[in-house]
mmCIF file of C-alpha atoms in Angstrom:
data_model
loop_
_atom_site.group_PDB
_atom_site.id
_atom_site.type_symbol
_atom_site.label_atom_id
_atom_site.label_comp_id
_atom_site.label_asym_id
_atom_site.label_seq_id
_atom_site.Cartn_x
_atom_site.Cartn_y
_atom_site.Cartn_z
ATOM 1 C CA UNK A 5 23.819 42.333 227.247
ATOM 2 C CA UNK A 6 24.123 42.225 230.978
ATOM 3 C CA UNK A 7 22.409 40.260 233.700
ATOM 4 C CA UNK A 8 21.388 43.217 235.820
ATOM 5 C CA UNK A 9 21.520 46.999 235.923
ATOM 6 C CA UNK A 10 24.450 46.969 238.354
ATOM 7 C CA UNK A 11 26.718 45.666 235.592
ATOM 8 C CA UNK A 12 25.743 48.253 232.966
ATOM 9 C CA UNK A 13 28.525 50.515 231.692
ATOM 10 C CA UNK A 14 28.719 53.891 233.420
ATOM 11 C CA UNK A 15 27.191 56.844 231.579
ATOM 12 C CA UNK A 16 29.614 58.804 229.413
ATOM 13 C CA UNK A 17 28.105 61.968 227.904
ATOM 14 C CA UNK A 18 30.531 62.004 224.944
ATOM 15 C CA UNK A 19 29.802 58.410 224.020
ATOM 16 C CA UNK A 20 26.081 58.983 224.662
ATOM 17 C CA UNK A 21 26.056 61.724 222.021
ATOM 18 C CA UNK A 22 27.926 59.516 219.543
ATOM 19 C CA UNK A 23 25.541 56.635 220.263
ATOM 20 C CA UNK A 24 22.438 58.809 219.834
ATOM 21 C CA UNK A 25 23.798 60.154 216.551
ATOM 22 C CA UNK A 26 24.420 56.655 215.194
ATOM 23 C CA UNK A 27 21.035 55.275 216.232
ATOM 24 C CA UNK A 28 19.135 58.306 214.943
ATOM 25 C CA UNK A 29 20.936 58.256 211.580
ATOM 26 C CA UNK A 30 20.485 54.500 211.194
ATOM 27 C CA UNK A 31 16.757 54.990 211.798
ATOM 28 C CA UNK A 32 16.583 57.937 209.365
ATOM 29 C CA UNK A 33 18.347 56.025 206.588
ATOM 30 C CA UNK A 34 16.586 52.692 207.195
ATOM 31 C CA UNK A 35 13.322 53.482 209.032
ATOM 32 C CA UNK A 36 12.062 49.887 208.902
ATOM 33 C CA UNK A 37 15.298 48.283 210.075
ATOM 34 C CA UNK A 38 15.393 46.568 213.444
ATOM 35 C CA UNK A 39 18.081 48.440 215.376
ATOM 36 C CA UNK A 40 19.829 46.807 218.324
ATOM 37 C CA UNK A 41 22.191 48.864 220.474
ATOM 38 C CA UNK A 42 25.123 46.959 221.968
ATOM 39 C CA UNK A 43 27.263 48.874 224.475
ATOM 40 C CA UNK A 44 30.741 47.735 225.472
ATOM 41 C CA UNK A 45 31.717 47.616 229.150
ATOM 42 C CA UNK A 46 34.616 49.978 228.466
ATOM 43 C CA UNK A 47 36.660 51.476 225.641
ATOM 44 C CA UNK A 48 39.309 48.748 225.878
ATOM 45 C CA UNK A 49 39.969 46.772 222.692
ATOM 46 C CA UNK A 50 38.892 43.531 224.362
ATOM 47 C CA UNK A 51 35.563 44.982 225.522
ATOM 48 C CA UNK A 52 34.901 46.728 222.220
ATOM 49 C CA UNK A 53 35.588 43.571 220.223
ATOM 50 C CA UNK A 54 33.408 41.512 222.576
ATOM 51 C CA UNK A 55 30.609 43.982 221.847
ATOM 52 C CA UNK A 56 31.304 43.708 218.106
ATOM 53 C CA UNK A 57 31.064 39.911 218.281
ATOM 54 C CA UNK A 58 27.811 40.178 220.253
ATOM 55 C CA UNK A 59 26.379 42.563 217.663
ATOM 56 C CA UNK A 60 27.475 40.293 214.794
ATOM 57 C CA UNK A 61 25.475 37.429 216.288
ATOM 58 C CA UNK A 62 22.367 39.635 216.307
ATOM 59 C CA UNK A 63 22.571 41.585 213.032
ATOM 60 C CA UNK A 64 23.889 41.475 209.479
ATOM 61 C CA UNK A 65 25.220 45.076 209.608
ATOM 62 C CA UNK A 66 27.354 46.287 212.523
ATOM 63 C CA UNK A 67 28.134 50.001 212.810
ATOM 64 C CA UNK A 68 31.155 51.036 214.896
ATOM 65 C CA UNK A 69 31.559 54.760 215.480
ATOM 66 C CA UNK A 70 34.829 54.435 217.355
ATOM 67 C CA UNK A 71 38.431 54.028 216.446
ATOM 68 C CA UNK A 72 41.990 54.550 217.468
ATOM 69 C CA UNK A 73 45.560 54.331 216.310
ATOM 70 C CA UNK A 74 46.657 51.371 214.268
ATOM 71 C CA UNK A 75 48.721 48.724 216.066
ATOM 72 C CA UNK A 76 50.838 45.764 215.037
ATOM 73 C CA UNK A 77 48.384 43.121 216.295
ATOM 74 C CA UNK A 78 45.289 44.475 214.579
ATOM 75 C CA UNK A 79 45.451 41.906 211.767
ATOM 76 C CA UNK A 80 44.424 39.316 214.361
ATOM 77 C CA UNK A 81 40.912 40.708 213.918
ATOM 78 C CA UNK A 82 40.988 40.152 210.120
ATOM 79 C CA UNK A 83 39.642 36.647 210.630
ATOM 80 C CA UNK A 84 36.253 34.965 210.327
ATOM 81 C CA UNK A 85 35.966 35.155 214.111
ATOM 82 C CA UNK A 86 35.831 38.933 213.787
ATOM 83 C CA UNK A 87 35.689 41.140 210.661
ATOM 84 C CA UNK A 88 36.125 38.556 207.863
ATOM 85 C CA UNK A 89 32.633 37.259 208.563
ATOM 86 C CA UNK A 90 30.913 36.753 205.176
ATOM 87 C CA UNK A 91 27.462 37.098 206.769
ATOM 88 C CA UNK A 92 28.009 40.537 208.308
ATOM 89 C CA UNK A 93 28.902 43.970 206.929
ATOM 90 C CA UNK A 94 31.076 45.939 209.362
ATOM 91 C CA UNK A 95 31.077 49.740 209.092
ATOM 92 C CA UNK A 96 33.461 52.026 211.012
ATOM 93 C CA UNK A 97 34.216 55.719 211.314
ATOM 94 C CA UNK A 98 37.441 56.684 209.554
ATOM 95 C CA UNK A 99 38.525 58.894 212.465
ATOM 96 C CA UNK A 100 38.094 62.338 213.980
ATOM 97 C CA UNK A 101 41.404 64.172 213.995
ATOM 98 C CA UNK A 102 41.369 65.869 210.621
ATOM 99 C CA UNK A 103 43.960 63.587 209.078
ATOM 100 C CA UNK A 104 46.753 64.269 211.563
ATOM 101 C CA UNK A 105 47.391 60.587 212.217
ATOM 102 C CA UNK A 106 46.310 58.997 208.935
ATOM 103 C CA UNK A 107 44.344 55.757 208.848
ATOM 104 C CA UNK A 108 42.741 54.570 212.070
ATOM 105 C CA UNK A 109 41.599 51.142 213.226
ATOM 106 C CA UNK A 110 39.174 49.337 212.876
ATOM 107 C CA UNK A 111 38.281 51.284 209.712
ATOM 108 C CA UNK A 112 41.644 50.321 208.200
ATOM 109 C CA UNK A 113 40.740 46.637 208.235
ATOM 110 C CA UNK A 114 40.179 45.480 204.638
ATOM 111 C CA UNK A 115 37.040 43.727 205.930
ATOM 112 C CA UNK A 116 35.479 46.947 207.257
ATOM 113 C CA UNK A 117 33.698 49.664 205.265
ATOM 114 C CA UNK A 118 35.450 52.894 206.277
ATOM 115 C CA UNK A 119 33.193 55.982 206.418
ATOM 116 C CA UNK A 120 34.572 59.521 206.476
ATOM 117 C CA UNK A 121 33.066 62.979 206.781
ATOM 118 C CA UNK A 122 32.674 65.899 204.414
ATOM 119 C CA UNK A 123 31.564 69.516 204.625
ATOM 120 C CA UNK A 124 28.448 69.958 202.530
ATOM 121 C CA UNK A 125 27.833 73.255 200.733
ATOM 122 C CA UNK A 126 24.319 74.232 199.644
ATOM 123 C CA UNK A 127 22.753 77.405 198.316
ATOM 124 C CA UNK A 128 20.158 79.455 200.191
ATOM 125 C CA UNK A 129 17.470 77.465 198.387
ATOM 126 C CA UNK A 130 19.055 74.128 199.324
ATOM 127 C CA UNK A 131 20.674 73.342 195.980
ATOM 128 C CA UNK A 132 23.785 71.185 196.147
ATOM 129 C CA UNK A 133 26.968 73.212 195.580
ATOM 130 C CA UNK A 134 29.596 70.611 196.421
ATOM 131 C CA UNK A 135 31.478 68.822 199.174
ATOM 132 C CA UNK A 136 35.011 68.923 200.496
ATOM 133 C CA UNK A 137 36.875 66.860 203.069
ATOM 134 C CA UNK A 138 35.842 67.902 206.579
ATOM 135 C CA UNK A 139 38.941 69.684 207.829
ATOM 136 C CA UNK A 140 40.083 70.156 211.410
ATOM 137 C CA UNK A 141 38.986 73.805 211.360
ATOM 138 C CA UNK A 142 35.342 73.112 210.499
ATOM 139 C CA UNK A 143 32.546 72.842 213.029
ATOM 140 C CA UNK A 144 30.647 74.823 215.620
ATOM 141 C CA UNK A 145 31.411 72.652 218.629
ATOM 142 C CA UNK A 146 35.142 72.117 218.485
ATOM 143 C CA UNK A 147 34.851 68.975 216.396
ATOM 144 C CA UNK A 148 38.185 68.163 214.854
ATOM 145 C CA UNK A 149 37.239 66.932 211.419
ATOM 146 C CA UNK A 150 37.302 63.618 209.641
ATOM 147 C CA UNK A 151 40.418 61.670 208.843
ATOM 148 C CA UNK A 152 41.728 59.022 206.515
ATOM 149 C CA UNK A 153 44.927 57.882 204.945
ATOM 150 C CA UNK A 154 47.022 54.878 204.065
ATOM 151 C CA UNK A 155 47.376 52.057 206.562
ATOM 152 C CA UNK A 156 50.849 51.251 207.801
ATOM 153 C CA UNK A 157 49.699 47.786 208.939
ATOM 154 C CA UNK A 158 47.204 46.481 206.376
ATOM 155 C CA UNK A 159 48.237 45.732 202.786
ATOM 156 C CA UNK A 160 46.413 47.283 199.856
ATOM 157 C CA UNK A 161 43.437 44.925 199.336
ATOM 158 C CA UNK A 162 42.695 43.567 195.863
ATOM 159 C CA UNK A 163 39.495 45.588 195.516
ATOM 160 C CA UNK A 164 41.462 48.819 196.010
ATOM 161 C CA UNK A 165 44.380 47.648 193.899
ATOM 162 C CA UNK A 166 41.970 47.345 190.966
ATOM 163 C CA UNK A 167 40.688 50.880 191.514
ATOM 164 C CA UNK A 168 43.888 52.650 192.575
ATOM 165 C CA UNK A 169 46.810 50.649 191.307
ATOM 166 C CA UNK A 170 49.886 49.980 193.427
ATOM 167 C CA UNK A 171 51.598 53.189 192.301
ATOM 168 C CA UNK A 172 49.229 55.244 194.494
ATOM 169 C CA UNK A 173 49.482 53.328 197.759
ATOM 170 C CA UNK A 174 50.991 50.206 199.251
ATOM 171 C CA UNK A 175 48.535 49.921 202.156
ATOM 172 C CA UNK A 176 44.781 49.929 202.730
ATOM 173 C CA UNK A 177 43.354 53.383 201.930
ATOM 174 C CA UNK A 178 40.594 54.992 204.027
ATOM 175 C CA UNK A 179 37.834 56.110 203.882
ATOM 176 C CA UNK A 180 35.866 54.126 201.321
ATOM 177 C CA UNK A 181 32.832 56.440 201.360
ATOM 178 C CA UNK A 182 31.919 59.728 203.050
ATOM 179 C CA UNK A 183 28.951 61.952 203.775
ATOM 180 C CA UNK A 184 28.245 65.253 205.525
ATOM 181 C CA UNK A 185 29.955 65.115 208.916
ATOM 182 C CA UNK A 186 30.771 68.748 209.725
ATOM 183 C CA UNK A 187 28.680 70.054 212.619
ATOM 184 C CA UNK A 188 28.290 73.366 210.767
ATOM 185 C CA UNK A 189 26.533 71.689 207.871
ATOM 186 C CA UNK A 190 25.214 68.592 209.642
ATOM 187 C CA UNK A 191 21.929 67.923 211.370
ATOM 188 C CA UNK A 192 20.647 68.178 214.925
ATOM 189 C CA UNK A 193 20.876 65.128 217.153
ATOM 190 C CA UNK A 194 19.088 64.703 220.490
ATOM 191 C CA UNK A 195 21.143 63.063 223.238
ATOM 192 C CA UNK A 196 20.532 62.968 226.990
ATOM 193 C CA UNK A 197 17.436 65.097 226.450
ATOM 194 C CA UNK A 198 19.305 67.934 224.781
ATOM 195 C CA UNK A 199 19.716 68.939 221.163
ATOM 196 C CA UNK A 200 23.243 69.072 219.808
ATOM 197 C CA UNK A 201 24.355 69.869 216.270
ATOM 198 C CA UNK A 202 26.400 67.003 214.905
ATOM 199 C CA UNK A 203 27.336 65.605 211.560
ATOM 200 C CA UNK A 204 26.370 62.240 210.182
#
C-alpha cells in the first residue's frame, strides 16, 4: 500500500500477466473469497518479503507466484515473523525452469506450501487421461516448465520424513502439490486487456 500514485511500482508486463493469472485463478477456485492484491516495490528480496508481511497482516492465505535460487540466509525467513506464522498459510510456486536448478525459494521453506505444474491430458470428449510433470519442452508461448527438487538449504521436515523416509532425501522436497500448468493444456488468462494462454 502506497501513499500516492507516484510511489506505485512501475508496470511490468511479465509480472502483470503472472498477477492476473493468480488473481483470476484464486477467484475461480474461491469465488466468495475476499482477494487483496499486494504488489512489491521491486523484485528484491527485501521488497518481496515486505509485501509478504503486509499481505499476512491482511489475509489468512498468502499466494506468492515468484521464486528464485536458494541461498544460505533463507532460513532467516523460517520464523514467526515471516513464514512460520501459525495464523497464515503461505503458498508459493515451485519454479519455472523445468527442473534445471532443483528446489527454489521461497517454496523450499518447510513453512510454505510448494505448488508445481503438470501437463494435463484429456480425450476429445474431455475425459481425464492422466497428468505428467510439466517439462521444459511443453507450452505454446515459450514457457519453460515447472520445477522441483530437494533443497540444499532446508532439512527434510518431519511431515515429509513420515511420508518419504530419510532414505529418499535429506532436504525439503518440492513441490507438495501440483495442477495443470502447461500453457498448451491450461486456460486463457486476460492481462493488460489481452488474452494469453497460461497454465494455473
